[in-house]
Amino acid sequence: MDGWTEQLAALYDVLSLTSDVVSDLTLVLHRALGRILAVTVTRNGAIHILNEAATQLELVTEIALPPTLVAQWRQLPADQPPFKAALASEHYITLDLAQEPALAGLTGLAGVQTLLSFPIRKGARNLGTLTAVLGHETVDEGEMRLFVSLADQLAIIIENAQLRRRAEQLAVVEERNRLARELHDSVTQSLYSTTLFAEAAQRQARAGHIEMALQHLAEVAETSQQALKEMRLLVHKLRPSVLEKEGLLPALRGRLKAVEGRAGIQHELLAEGELHLSRDLEDTSYYIVQEALNNALKHSRAANVTVEIRQTDHELW
């Protein structure tokens, strides 16, 4: 493979990581850095990411840097040379590693001649830096263009990860708001009804109407039990789902035990053998069953529930 073809292959490899759905950004960037160093014949390198305030550079991953330097580079002020120069321009290059305190740890590495640092930038926004330590002094224009292109791909990886994280945070806020509305619509109303029944029981007791007072107290007990069931349901929803980790059947067993079991409802899950479902179908099936159980819990006052799942070659029921 000639040099140009290998460079194109490296760009493609790093570009393919921009669509990686792995939640661990560090792992994705470590893979990318390894490919970058391999194609640029570079033995040592690092990737830093700017914090949200753009005041600190945080070391995300590195390859073959001395431990003392890793400790020194783990968190750096964004205005620390040479990284400040890289963030403020297209790149930073130095042949005199001893002139910068932040680079002193590189002087002991055999064969080290040149340090390059490039901004990882999306539009006008700096996201971090890509730093490489070269074993030669001369860096040609083609090599510089390759580093710039690779840094641009890293920007896409980092931005995608940040967008996913923001989307997840928004989803959490939306779910909290939904649960707050559900809490108000169900549990709060049940507790308010309980208060009214209790006050009515007091009035009837003072008036000497014991039978009526007992009837209201029975309604207090029933409404309180319903509120308790709904609270357990909300608590279950707040817990991390085991669906993704363990699959549909364990997730349903956990739901039945956590909600129906604690509510004193007899429950049973019937399924023949193992299910072989796609992730989307598994998610859909879980939420359909969950909604049916929620409705039974809230509206039917059922004492027993049975969930039965069957899978054939072409059907799930």
PDB file of C-alpha atoms in Angstrom:
ATOM      1  CA  MET A   1       0.000   0.000   0.000  1.00  0.00           C
ATOM      2  CA  ASP A   2       1.541   3.354  -1.043  1.00  0.00           C
ATOM      3  CA  GLY A   3       1.630   6.343   1.291  1.00  0.00           C
ATOM      4  CA  TRP A   4      -1.323   8.171  -0.298  1.00  0.00           C
ATOM      5  CA  THR A   5      -3.533   5.086  -0.258  1.00  0.00           C
ATOM      6  CA  GLU A   6      -2.610   4.402   3.357  1.00  0.00           C
ATOM      7  CA  GLN A   7      -3.462   7.970   4.318  1.00  0.00           C
ATOM      8  CA  LEU A   8      -6.857   7.686   2.636  1.00  0.00           C
ATOM      9  CA  ALA A   9      -7.443   4.408   4.466  1.00  0.00           C
ATOM     10  CA  ALA A  10      -6.578   6.084   7.773  1.00  0.00           C
ATOM     11  CA  LEU A  11      -8.972   8.946   7.062  1.00  0.00           C
ATOM     12  CA  TYR A  12     -11.697   6.437   6.237  1.00  0.00           C
ATOM     13  CA  ASP A  13     -10.999   4.448   9.412  1.00  0.00           C
ATOM     14  CA  VAL A  14     -11.207   7.520  11.625  1.00  0.00           C
ATOM     15  CA  LEU A  15     -14.247   8.794   9.729  1.00  0.00           C
ATOM     16  CA  SER A  16     -15.997   5.469  10.360  1.00  0.00           C
ATOM     17  CA  LEU A  17     -15.597   6.090  14.085  1.00  0.00           C
ATOM     18  CA  THR A  18     -17.654   9.293  13.827  1.00  0.00           C
ATOM     19  CA  SER A  19     -20.793   7.173  13.616  1.00  0.00           C
ATOM     20  CA  ASP A  20     -19.728   4.810  16.415  1.00  0.00           C
ATOM     21  CA  VAL A  21     -22.535   4.521  18.967  1.00  0.00           C
ATOM     22  CA  VAL A  22     -20.213   3.272  21.725  1.00  0.00           C
ATOM     23  CA  SER A  23     -21.049   5.342  24.789  1.00  0.00           C
ATOM     24  CA  ASP A  24     -17.418   5.424  25.959  1.00  0.00           C
ATOM     25  CA  LEU A  25     -15.899   8.425  24.183  1.00  0.00           C
ATOM     26  CA  THR A  26     -12.483   7.608  25.635  1.00  0.00           C
ATOM     27  CA  LEU A  27     -12.496   4.206  23.930  1.00  0.00           C
ATOM     28  CA  VAL A  28     -13.481   5.662  20.557  1.00  0.00           C
ATOM     29  CA  LEU A  29     -10.826   8.377  20.740  1.00  0.00           C
ATOM     30  CA  HIS A  30      -8.180   5.867  21.820  1.00  0.00           C
ATOM     31  CA  ARG A  31      -8.938   3.786  18.726  1.00  0.00           C
ATOM     32  CA  ALA A  32      -8.748   6.894  16.559  1.00  0.00           C
ATOM     33  CA  LEU A  33      -5.461   8.003  18.120  1.00  0.00           C
ATOM     34  CA  GLY A  34      -3.932   4.582  17.545  1.00  0.00           C
ATOM     35  CA  ARG A  35      -4.854   4.725  13.854  1.00  0.00           C
ATOM     36  CA  ILE A  36      -3.561   8.283  13.546  1.00  0.00           C
ATOM     37  CA  LEU A  37      -0.194   7.434  15.081  1.00  0.00           C
ATOM     38  CA  ALA A  38       0.141   4.337  12.917  1.00  0.00           C
ATOM     39  CA  VAL A  39      -0.400   6.115   9.609  1.00  0.00           C
ATOM     40  CA  THR A  40       1.772   9.112  10.528  1.00  0.00           C
ATOM     41  CA  VAL A  41       4.601   6.870  11.785  1.00  0.00           C
ATOM     42  CA  THR A  42       4.339   8.535  15.188  1.00  0.00           C
ATOM     43  CA  ARG A  43       5.041   6.671  18.402  1.00  0.00           C
ATOM     44  CA  ASN A  44       3.644   9.054  20.996  1.00  0.00           C
ATOM     45  CA  GLY A  45       0.508  11.148  21.090  1.00  0.00           C
ATOM     46  CA  ALA A  46      -2.396  12.499  23.112  1.00  0.00           C
ATOM     47  CA  ILE A  47      -5.884  13.936  22.775  1.00  0.00           C
ATOM     48  CA  HIS A  48      -7.198  16.631  25.114  1.00  0.00           C
ATOM     49  CA  ILE A  49     -10.775  17.937  25.327  1.00  0.00           C
ATOM     50  CA  LEU A  50     -11.750  21.401  26.523  1.00  0.00           C
ATOM     51  CA  ASN A  51     -14.113  21.535  29.471  1.00  0.00           C
ATOM     52  CA  GLU A  52     -17.469  23.305  29.094  1.00  0.00           C
ATOM     53  CA  ALA A  53     -16.053  26.573  30.386  1.00  0.00           C
ATOM     54  CA  ALA A  54     -13.167  26.303  27.872  1.00  0.00           C
ATOM     55  CA  THR A  55     -10.702  26.976  30.691  1.00  0.00           C
ATOM     56  CA  GLN A  56      -9.158  23.519  31.143  1.00  0.00           C
ATOM     57  CA  LEU A  57      -7.796  20.904  28.773  1.00  0.00           C
ATOM     58  CA  GLU A  58      -8.526  17.412  30.059  1.00  0.00           C
ATOM     59  CA  LEU A  59      -6.477  14.441  28.870  1.00  0.00           C
ATOM     60  CA  VAL A  60      -8.846  11.880  27.355  1.00  0.00           C
ATOM     61  CA  THR A  61      -6.374   9.379  25.954  1.00  0.00           C
ATOM     62  CA  GLU A  62      -2.672   8.990  25.236  1.00  0.00           C
ATOM     63  CA  ILE A  63      -0.295   6.465  23.735  1.00  0.00           C
ATOM     64  CA  ALA A  64       3.269   5.780  24.896  1.00  0.00           C
ATOM     65  CA  LEU A  65       3.757   8.963  26.916  1.00  0.00           C
ATOM     66  CA  PRO A  66       5.950   8.809  30.051  1.00  0.00           C
ATOM     67  CA  PRO A  67       3.882   8.356  33.253  1.00  0.00           C
ATOM     68  CA  THR A  68       5.241  11.595  34.704  1.00  0.00           C
ATOM     69  CA  LEU A  69       4.093  13.492  31.623  1.00  0.00           C
ATOM     70  CA  VAL A  70       0.679  11.808  31.690  1.00  0.00           C
ATOM     71  CA  ALA A  71       0.227  13.012  35.265  1.00  0.00           C
ATOM     72  CA  GLN A  72       1.343  16.505  34.255  1.00  0.00           C
ATOM     73  CA  TRP A  73      -0.910  16.617  31.194  1.00  0.00           C
ATOM     74  CA  ARG A  74      -3.995  15.114  32.842  1.00  0.00           C
ATOM     75  CA  GLN A  75      -5.442  18.569  33.368  1.00  0.00           C
ATOM     76  CA  LEU A  76      -3.908  21.730  31.938  1.00  0.00           C
ATOM     77  CA  PRO A  77      -4.986  25.373  31.796  1.00  0.00           C
ATOM     78  CA  ALA A  78      -6.205  26.187  28.292  1.00  0.00           C
ATOM     79  CA  ASP A  79      -3.720  29.062  28.191  1.00  0.00           C
ATOM     80  CA  GLN A  80      -0.764  26.740  28.901  1.00  0.00           C
ATOM     81  CA  PRO A  81       1.885  26.799  26.164  1.00  0.00           C
ATOM     82  CA  PRO A  82       2.088  25.088  23.710  1.00  0.00           C
ATOM     83  CA  PHE A  83      -1.611  24.201  23.774  1.00  0.00           C
ATOM     84  CA  LYS A  84      -2.672  27.843  23.879  1.00  0.00           C
ATOM     85  CA  ALA A  85      -0.816  28.431  20.625  1.00  0.00           C
ATOM     86  CA  ALA A  86      -2.464  25.402  19.019  1.00  0.00           C
ATOM     87  CA  LEU A  87      -5.961  26.545  20.015  1.00  0.00           C
ATOM     88  CA  ALA A  88      -5.303  30.042  18.692  1.00  0.00           C
ATOM     89  CA  SER A  89      -4.002  28.972  15.261  1.00  0.00           C
ATOM     90  CA  GLU A  90      -4.014  26.159  12.726  1.00  0.00           C
ATOM     91  CA  HIS A  91      -1.247  24.260  14.474  1.00  0.00           C
ATOM     92  CA  TYR A  92       1.750  24.555  16.780  1.00  0.00           C
ATOM     93  CA  ILE A  93       5.152  23.071  16.037  1.00  0.00           C
ATOM     94  CA  THR A  94       8.355  23.140  18.067  1.00  0.00           C
ATOM     95  CA  LEU A  95      11.758  21.533  17.635  1.00  0.00           C
ATOM     96  CA  ASP A  96      13.042  22.729  21.005  1.00  0.00           C
ATOM     97  CA  LEU A  97      11.193  20.596  23.546  1.00  0.00           C
ATOM     98  CA  ALA A  98      13.205  21.952  26.458  1.00  0.00           C
ATOM     99  CA  GLN A  99      11.911  25.498  25.998  1.00  0.00           C
ATOM    100  CA  GLU A 100       8.424  24.735  27.350  1.00  0.00           C
ATOM    101  CA  PRO A 101       7.893  23.458  30.932  1.00  0.00           C
ATOM    102  CA  ALA A 102       4.874  21.435  29.770  1.00  0.00           C
ATOM    103  CA  LEU A 103       7.117  19.519  27.344  1.00  0.00           C
ATOM    104  CA  ALA A 104      10.024  18.803  29.669  1.00  0.00           C
ATOM    105  CA  GLY A 105       8.853  15.237  30.202  1.00  0.00           C
ATOM    106  CA  LEU A 106       9.425  14.484  26.510  1.00  0.00           C
ATOM    107  CA  THR A 107      13.130  15.208  26.515  1.00  0.00           C
ATOM    108  CA  GLY A 108      13.932  11.799  27.976  1.00  0.00           C
ATOM    109  CA  LEU A 109      12.220   9.895  25.169  1.00  0.00           C
ATOM    110  CA  ALA A 110      14.661   8.361  22.721  1.00  0.00           C
ATOM    111  CA  GLY A 111      14.460   9.697  19.186  1.00  0.00           C
ATOM    112  CA  VAL A 112      12.046  12.522  19.935  1.00  0.00           C
ATOM    113  CA  GLN A 113      12.668  15.503  17.682  1.00  0.00           C
ATOM    114  CA  THR A 114       9.456  17.425  17.077  1.00  0.00           C
ATOM    115  CA  LEU A 115       6.145  18.142  18.798  1.00  0.00           C
ATOM    116  CA  LEU A 116       3.036  18.979  16.807  1.00  0.00           C
ATOM    117  CA  SER A 117      -0.226  20.144  18.343  1.00  0.00           C
ATOM    118  CA  PHE A 118      -3.383  20.770  16.320  1.00  0.00           C
ATOM    119  CA  PRO A 119      -6.698  22.285  17.366  1.00  0.00           C
ATOM    120  CA  ILE A 120      -9.690  19.971  17.293  1.00  0.00           C
ATOM    121  CA  ARG A 121     -12.199  22.492  16.051  1.00  0.00           C
ATOM    122  CA  LYS A 122     -15.764  22.485  14.753  1.00  0.00           C
ATOM    123  CA  GLY A 123     -16.457  25.708  12.917  1.00  0.00           C
ATOM    124  CA  ALA A 124     -15.176  28.486  15.156  1.00  0.00           C
ATOM    125  CA  ARG A 125     -15.516  26.436  18.351  1.00  0.00           C
ATOM    126  CA  ASN A 126     -12.456  24.776  19.855  1.00  0.00           C
ATOM    127  CA  LEU A 127     -13.141  21.303  21.251  1.00  0.00           C
ATOM    128  CA  GLY A 128      -9.634  20.191  22.183  1.00  0.00           C
ATOM    129  CA  THR A 129      -6.193  19.381  20.824  1.00  0.00           C
ATOM    130  CA  LEU A 130      -4.440  16.538  19.003  1.00  0.00           C
ATOM    131  CA  THR A 131      -0.772  16.296  19.957  1.00  0.00           C
ATOM    132  CA  ALA A 132       1.834  14.087  18.290  1.00  0.00           C
ATOM    133  CA  VAL A 133       5.521  13.576  19.027  1.00  0.00           C
ATOM    134  CA  LEU A 134       7.619  12.878  15.948  1.00  0.00           C
ATOM    135  CA  GLY A 135      11.003  11.231  15.581  1.00  0.00           C
ATOM    136  CA  HIS A 136      12.106  13.550  12.775  1.00  0.00           C
ATOM    137  CA  GLU A 137      12.558  17.293  12.446  1.00  0.00           C
ATOM    138  CA  THR A 138      11.197  17.887   8.963  1.00  0.00           C
ATOM    139  CA  VAL A 139       7.422  17.897   8.566  1.00  0.00           C
ATOM    140  CA  ASP A 140       6.275  18.221   4.966  1.00  0.00           C
ATOM    141  CA  GLU A 141       3.114  19.913   3.764  1.00  0.00           C
ATOM    142  CA  GLY A 142       1.345  16.631   3.012  1.00  0.00           C
ATOM    143  CA  GLU A 143       1.960  15.388   6.551  1.00  0.00           C
ATOM    144  CA  MET A 144       0.579  18.619   7.986  1.00  0.00           C
ATOM    145  CA  ARG A 145      -2.556  18.403   5.829  1.00  0.00           C
ATOM    146  CA  LEU A 146      -3.104  14.825   6.972  1.00  0.00           C
ATOM    147  CA  PHE A 147      -2.900  15.818  10.646  1.00  0.00           C
ATOM    148  CA  VAL A 148      -5.343  18.685  10.053  1.00  0.00           C
ATOM    149  CA  SER A 149      -7.791  16.350   8.299  1.00  0.00           C
ATOM    150  CA  LEU A 150      -7.535  13.793  11.088  1.00  0.00           C
ATOM    151  CA  ALA A 151      -8.099  16.499  13.716  1.00  0.00           C
ATOM    152  CA  ASP A 152     -11.239  17.520  11.801  1.00  0.00           C
ATOM    153  CA  GLN A 153     -12.522  13.943  12.031  1.00  0.00           C
ATOM    154  CA  LEU A 154     -11.844  13.928  15.775  1.00  0.00           C
ATOM    155  CA  ALA A 155     -13.966  17.084  16.029  1.00  0.00           C
ATOM    156  CA  ILE A 156     -16.908  15.209  14.497  1.00  0.00           C
ATOM    157  CA  ILE A 157     -16.448  12.308  16.948  1.00  0.00           C
ATOM    158  CA  ILE A 158     -16.336  14.637  19.961  1.00  0.00           C
ATOM    159  CA  GLU A 159     -19.241  16.796  18.805  1.00  0.00           C
ATOM    160  CA  ASN A 160     -21.397  13.720  18.140  1.00  0.00           C
ATOM    161  CA  ALA A 161     -20.651  12.431  21.646  1.00  0.00           C
ATOM    162  CA  GLN A 162     -21.500  15.810  23.169  1.00  0.00           C
ATOM    163  CA  LEU A 163     -24.763  15.984  21.220  1.00  0.00           C
ATOM    164  CA  ARG A 164     -25.690  12.479  22.380  1.00  0.00           C
ATOM    165  CA  ARG A 165     -24.939  13.428  25.973  1.00  0.00           C
ATOM    166  CA  ARG A 166     -27.096  16.564  25.720  1.00  0.00           C
ATOM    167  CA  ALA A 167     -29.920  14.558  24.161  1.00  0.00           C
ATOM    168  CA  GLU A 168     -29.703  12.064  27.024  1.00  0.00           C
ATOM    169  CA  GLN A 169     -29.771  14.899  29.562  1.00  0.00           C
ATOM    170  CA  LEU A 170     -32.835  16.412  27.871  1.00  0.00           C
ATOM    171  CA  ALA A 171     -34.499  12.997  27.872  1.00  0.00           C
ATOM    172  CA  VAL A 172     -33.860  12.701  31.612  1.00  0.00           C
ATOM    173  CA  VAL A 173     -35.387  16.139  32.224  1.00  0.00           C
ATOM    174  CA  GLU A 174     -38.385  15.268  30.044  1.00  0.00           C
ATOM    175  CA  GLU A 175     -38.883  11.981  31.897  1.00  0.00           C
ATOM    176  CA  ARG A 176     -38.685  13.752  35.258  1.00  0.00           C
ATOM    177  CA  ASN A 177     -41.296  16.262  34.124  1.00  0.00           C
ATOM    178  CA  ARG A 178     -43.533  13.456  32.890  1.00  0.00           C
ATOM    179  CA  LEU A 179     -43.203  11.626  36.200  1.00  0.00           C
ATOM    180  CA  ALA A 180     -43.956  14.847  38.067  1.00  0.00           C
ATOM    181  CA  ARG A 181     -47.164  15.241  36.052  1.00  0.00           C
ATOM    182  CA  GLU A 182     -48.050  11.614  36.674  1.00  0.00           C
ATOM    183  CA  LEU A 183     -47.351  12.079  40.383  1.00  0.00           C
ATOM    184  CA  HIS A 184     -49.694  15.042  40.448  1.00  0.00           C
ATOM    185  CA  ASP A 185     -52.393  13.327  38.409  1.00  0.00           C
ATOM    186  CA  SER A 186     -52.414  10.060  40.328  1.00  0.00           C
ATOM    187  CA  VAL A 187     -50.753   9.954  43.738  1.00  0.00           C
ATOM    188  CA  THR A 188     -51.545  13.541  44.721  1.00  0.00           C
ATOM    189  CA  GLN A 189     -55.204  13.052  43.862  1.00  0.00           C
ATOM    190  CA  SER A 190     -55.323   9.791  45.823  1.00  0.00           C
ATOM    191  CA  LEU A 191     -53.783  11.450  48.881  1.00  0.00           C
ATOM    192  CA  TYR A 192     -56.202  14.360  48.603  1.00  0.00           C
ATOM    193  CA  SER A 193     -59.110  11.896  48.492  1.00  0.00           C
ATOM    194  CA  THR A 194     -57.671  10.112  51.528  1.00  0.00           C
ATOM    195  CA  THR A 195     -57.649  13.403  53.440  1.00  0.00           C
ATOM    196  CA  LEU A 196     -61.297  14.067  52.548  1.00  0.00           C
ATOM    197  CA  PHE A 197     -62.370  10.567  53.622  1.00  0.00           C
ATOM    198  CA  ALA A 198     -60.450  10.918  56.912  1.00  0.00           C
ATOM    199  CA  GLU A 199     -62.107  14.268  57.663  1.00  0.00           C
ATOM    200  CA  ALA A 200     -65.519  12.794  56.853  1.00  0.00           C
ATOM    201  CA  ALA A 201     -64.823   9.866  59.198  1.00  0.00           C
ATOM    202  CA  GLN A 202     -63.959  12.312  61.996  1.00  0.00           C
ATOM    203  CA  ARG A 203     -67.198  14.235  61.499  1.00  0.00           C
ATOM    204  CA  GLN A 204     -69.288  11.066  61.484  1.00  0.00           C
ATOM    205  CA  ALA A 205     -67.526   9.749  64.601  1.00  0.00           C
ATOM    206  CA  ARG A 206     -68.151  13.006  66.492  1.00  0.00           C
ATOM    207  CA  ALA A 207     -71.814  12.826  65.491  1.00  0.00           C
ATOM    208  CA  GLY A 208     -72.013   9.281  66.807  1.00  0.00           C
ATOM    209  CA  HIS A 209     -72.509   7.741  63.353  1.00  0.00           C
ATOM    210  CA  ILE A 210     -70.032   4.904  63.848  1.00  0.00           C
ATOM    211  CA  GLU A 211     -71.120   2.855  60.823  1.00  0.00           C
ATOM    212  CA  MET A 212     -70.637   5.814  58.493  1.00  0.00           C
ATOM    213  CA  ALA A 213     -67.286   6.588  60.125  1.00  0.00           C
ATOM    214  CA  LEU A 214     -66.128   3.005  59.587  1.00  0.00           C
ATOM    215  CA  GLN A 215     -67.237   3.169  55.963  1.00  0.00           C
ATOM    216  CA  HIS A 216     -65.163   6.314  55.409  1.00  0.00           C
ATOM    217  CA  LEU A 217     -62.181   4.703  57.159  1.00  0.00           C
ATOM    218  CA  ALA A 218     -62.475   1.715  54.816  1.00  0.00           C
ATOM    219  CA  GLU A 219     -62.349   4.159  51.907  1.00  0.00           C
ATOM    220  CA  VAL A 220     -59.250   5.754  53.485  1.00  0.00           C
ATOM    221  CA  ALA A 221     -57.555   2.348  53.632  1.00  0.00           C
ATOM    222  CA  GLU A 222     -58.502   1.471  50.047  1.00  0.00           C
ATOM    223  CA  THR A 223     -57.405   4.823  48.632  1.00  0.00           C
ATOM    224  CA  SER A 224     -54.144   4.686  50.596  1.00  0.00           C
ATOM    225  CA  GLN A 225     -53.403   1.226  49.192  1.00  0.00           C
ATOM    226  CA  GLN A 226     -54.028   2.524  45.675  1.00  0.00           C
ATOM    227  CA  ALA A 227     -51.711   5.492  46.286  1.00  0.00           C
ATOM    228  CA  LEU A 228     -49.045   3.107  47.589  1.00  0.00           C
ATOM    229  CA  LYS A 229     -49.320   0.984  44.437  1.00  0.00           C
ATOM    230  CA  GLU A 230     -48.944   4.050  42.250  1.00  0.00           C
ATOM    231  CA  MET A 231     -45.947   5.268  44.258  1.00  0.00           C
ATOM    232  CA  ARG A 232     -44.243   1.893  43.830  1.00  0.00           C
ATOM    233  CA  LEU A 233     -44.925   2.120  40.121  1.00  0.00           C
ATOM    234  CA  LEU A 234     -43.299   5.555  39.941  1.00  0.00           C
ATOM    235  CA  VAL A 235     -40.287   4.379  41.961  1.00  0.00           C
ATOM    236  CA  HIS A 236     -39.866   1.457  39.561  1.00  0.00           C
ATOM    237  CA  LYS A 237     -39.913   3.838  36.596  1.00  0.00           C
ATOM    238  CA  LEU A 238     -37.162   5.921  38.193  1.00  0.00           C
ATOM    239  CA  ARG A 239     -34.850   2.912  38.474  1.00  0.00           C
ATOM    240  CA  PRO A 240     -32.537   1.982  35.578  1.00  0.00           C
ATOM    241  CA  SER A 241     -34.188  -0.523  33.278  1.00  0.00           C
ATOM    242  CA  VAL A 242     -32.631  -3.984  33.100  1.00  0.00           C
ATOM    243  CA  LEU A 243     -34.101  -4.438  29.637  1.00  0.00           C
ATOM    244  CA  GLU A 244     -30.953  -3.502  27.754  1.00  0.00           C
ATOM    245  CA  LYS A 245     -28.649  -5.491  30.026  1.00  0.00           C
ATOM    246  CA  GLU A 246     -30.622  -8.674  30.602  1.00  0.00           C
ATOM    247  CA  GLY A 247     -33.358  -8.890  27.979  1.00  0.00           C
ATOM    248  CA  LEU A 248     -37.143  -8.904  27.886  1.00  0.00           C
ATOM    249  CA  LEU A 249     -38.035 -11.802  30.198  1.00  0.00           C
ATOM    250  CA  PRO A 250     -35.707 -10.829  33.102  1.00  0.00           C
ATOM    251  CA  ALA A 251     -36.901  -7.223  32.778  1.00  0.00           C
ATOM    252  CA  LEU A 252     -40.549  -8.296  33.003  1.00  0.00           C
ATOM    253  CA  ARG A 253     -39.838 -10.568  35.978  1.00  0.00           C
ATOM    254  CA  GLY A 254     -38.124  -7.652  37.700  1.00  0.00           C
ATOM    255  CA  ARG A 255     -41.070  -5.384  36.994  1.00  0.00           C
ATOM    256  CA  LEU A 256     -43.622  -7.899  38.324  1.00  0.00           C
ATOM    257  CA  LYS A 257     -41.596  -8.478  41.477  1.00  0.00           C
ATOM    258  CA  ALA A 258     -40.882  -4.802  42.145  1.00  0.00           C
ATOM    259  CA  VAL A 259     -44.364  -3.428  41.521  1.00  0.00           C
ATOM    260  CA  GLU A 260     -47.094  -6.075  41.532  1.00  0.00           C
ATOM    261  CA  GLY A 261     -45.318  -8.263  44.094  1.00  0.00           C
ATOM    262  CA  ARG A 262     -44.895  -5.455  46.595  1.00  0.00           C
ATOM    263  CA  ALA A 263     -48.474  -4.361  46.016  1.00  0.00           C
ATOM    264  CA  GLY A 264     -49.667  -7.793  47.145  1.00  0.00           C
ATOM    265  CA  ILE A 265     -50.856  -8.819  43.684  1.00  0.00           C
ATOM    266  CA  GLN A 266     -50.329 -12.434  42.664  1.00  0.00           C
ATOM    267  CA  HIS A 267     -48.382 -12.472  39.411  1.00  0.00           C
ATOM    268  CA  GLU A 268     -47.104 -14.979  36.878  1.00  0.00           C
ATOM    269  CA  LEU A 269     -44.971 -14.763  33.735  1.00  0.00           C
ATOM    270  CA  LEU A 270     -45.443 -17.568  31.213  1.00  0.00           C
ATOM    271  CA  ALA A 271     -42.991 -17.990  28.337  1.00  0.00           C
ATOM    272  CA  GLU A 272     -41.807 -21.026  26.427  1.00  0.00           C
ATOM    273  CA  GLY A 273     -38.045 -21.210  25.870  1.00  0.00           C
ATOM    274  CA  GLU A 274     -35.816 -18.298  24.954  1.00  0.00           C
ATOM    275  CA  LEU A 275     -37.042 -15.362  22.915  1.00  0.00           C
ATOM    276  CA  HIS A 276     -35.034 -14.193  19.918  1.00  0.00           C
ATOM    277  CA  LEU A 277     -36.007 -10.587  19.337  1.00  0.00           C
ATOM    278  CA  SER A 278     -34.375  -7.556  17.794  1.00  0.00           C
ATOM    279  CA  ARG A 279     -33.603  -4.703  20.147  1.00  0.00           C
ATOM    280  CA  ASP A 280     -36.428  -2.567  18.714  1.00  0.00           C
ATOM    281  CA  LEU A 281     -38.978  -5.376  19.036  1.00  0.00           C
ATOM    282  CA  GLU A 282     -37.788  -6.117  22.570  1.00  0.00           C
ATOM    283  CA  ASP A 283     -38.217  -2.454  23.552  1.00  0.00           C
ATOM    284  CA  THR A 284     -41.664  -2.257  21.972  1.00  0.00           C
ATOM    285  CA  SER A 285     -42.812  -5.498  23.599  1.00  0.00           C
ATOM    286  CA  TYR A 286     -41.626  -4.383  27.030  1.00  0.00           C
ATOM    287  CA  TYR A 287     -43.448  -1.063  26.893  1.00  0.00           C
ATOM    288  CA  ILE A 288     -46.665  -2.661  25.614  1.00  0.00           C
ATOM    289  CA  VAL A 289     -46.657  -5.135  28.513  1.00  0.00           C
ATOM    290  CA  GLN A 290     -45.672  -2.400  30.966  1.00  0.00           C
ATOM    291  CA  GLU A 291     -48.550  -0.181  29.856  1.00  0.00           C
ATOM    292  CA  ALA A 292     -51.005  -3.073  30.185  1.00  0.00           C
ATOM    293  CA  LEU A 293     -49.724  -3.792  33.705  1.00  0.00           C
ATOM    294  CA  ASN A 294     -49.937  -0.101  34.607  1.00  0.00           C
ATOM    295  CA  ASN A 295     -53.559   0.045  33.477  1.00  0.00           C
ATOM    296  CA  ALA A 296     -54.401  -3.094  35.438  1.00  0.00           C
ATOM    297  CA  LEU A 297     -52.729  -1.648  38.524  1.00  0.00           C
ATOM    298  CA  LYS A 298     -54.452   1.718  38.305  1.00  0.00           C
ATOM    299  CA  HIS A 299     -57.919   0.884  37.043  1.00  0.00           C
ATOM    300  CA  SER A 300     -58.900  -2.765  37.474  1.00  0.00           C
ATOM    301  CA  ARG A 301     -57.901  -3.303  41.117  1.00  0.00           C
ATOM    302  CA  ALA A 302     -56.837  -6.792  40.032  1.00  0.00           C
ATOM    303  CA  ALA A 303     -55.719  -9.316  42.641  1.00  0.00           C
ATOM    304  CA  ASN A 304     -53.982 -11.535  40.058  1.00  0.00           C
ATOM    305  CA  VAL A 305     -52.143 -10.797  36.812  1.00  0.00           C
ATOM    306  CA  THR A 306     -50.672 -13.208  34.289  1.00  0.00           C
ATOM    307  CA  VAL A 307     -48.340 -12.212  31.458  1.00  0.00           C
ATOM    308  CA  GLU A 308     -48.054 -14.810  28.721  1.00  0.00           C
ATOM    309  CA  ILE A 309     -45.590 -14.471  25.846  1.00  0.00           C
ATOM    310  CA  ARG A 310     -45.300 -16.792  22.871  1.00  0.00           C
ATOM    311  CA  GLN A 311     -43.017 -16.554  19.858  1.00  0.00           C
ATOM    312  CA  THR A 312     -43.405 -18.399  16.569  1.00  0.00           C
ATOM    313  CA  ASP A 313     -41.377 -18.036  13.390  1.00  0.00           C
ATOM    314  CA  HIS A 314     -43.350 -14.997  12.288  1.00  0.00           C
ATOM    315  CA  GLU A 315     -45.338 -13.820  15.298  1.00  0.00           C
ATOM    316  CA  LEU A 316     -44.985 -12.641  18.869  1.00  0.00           C
ATOM    317  CA  TRP A 317     -48.066 -12.714  21.076  1.00  0.00           C
TER     318      TRP A 317
END
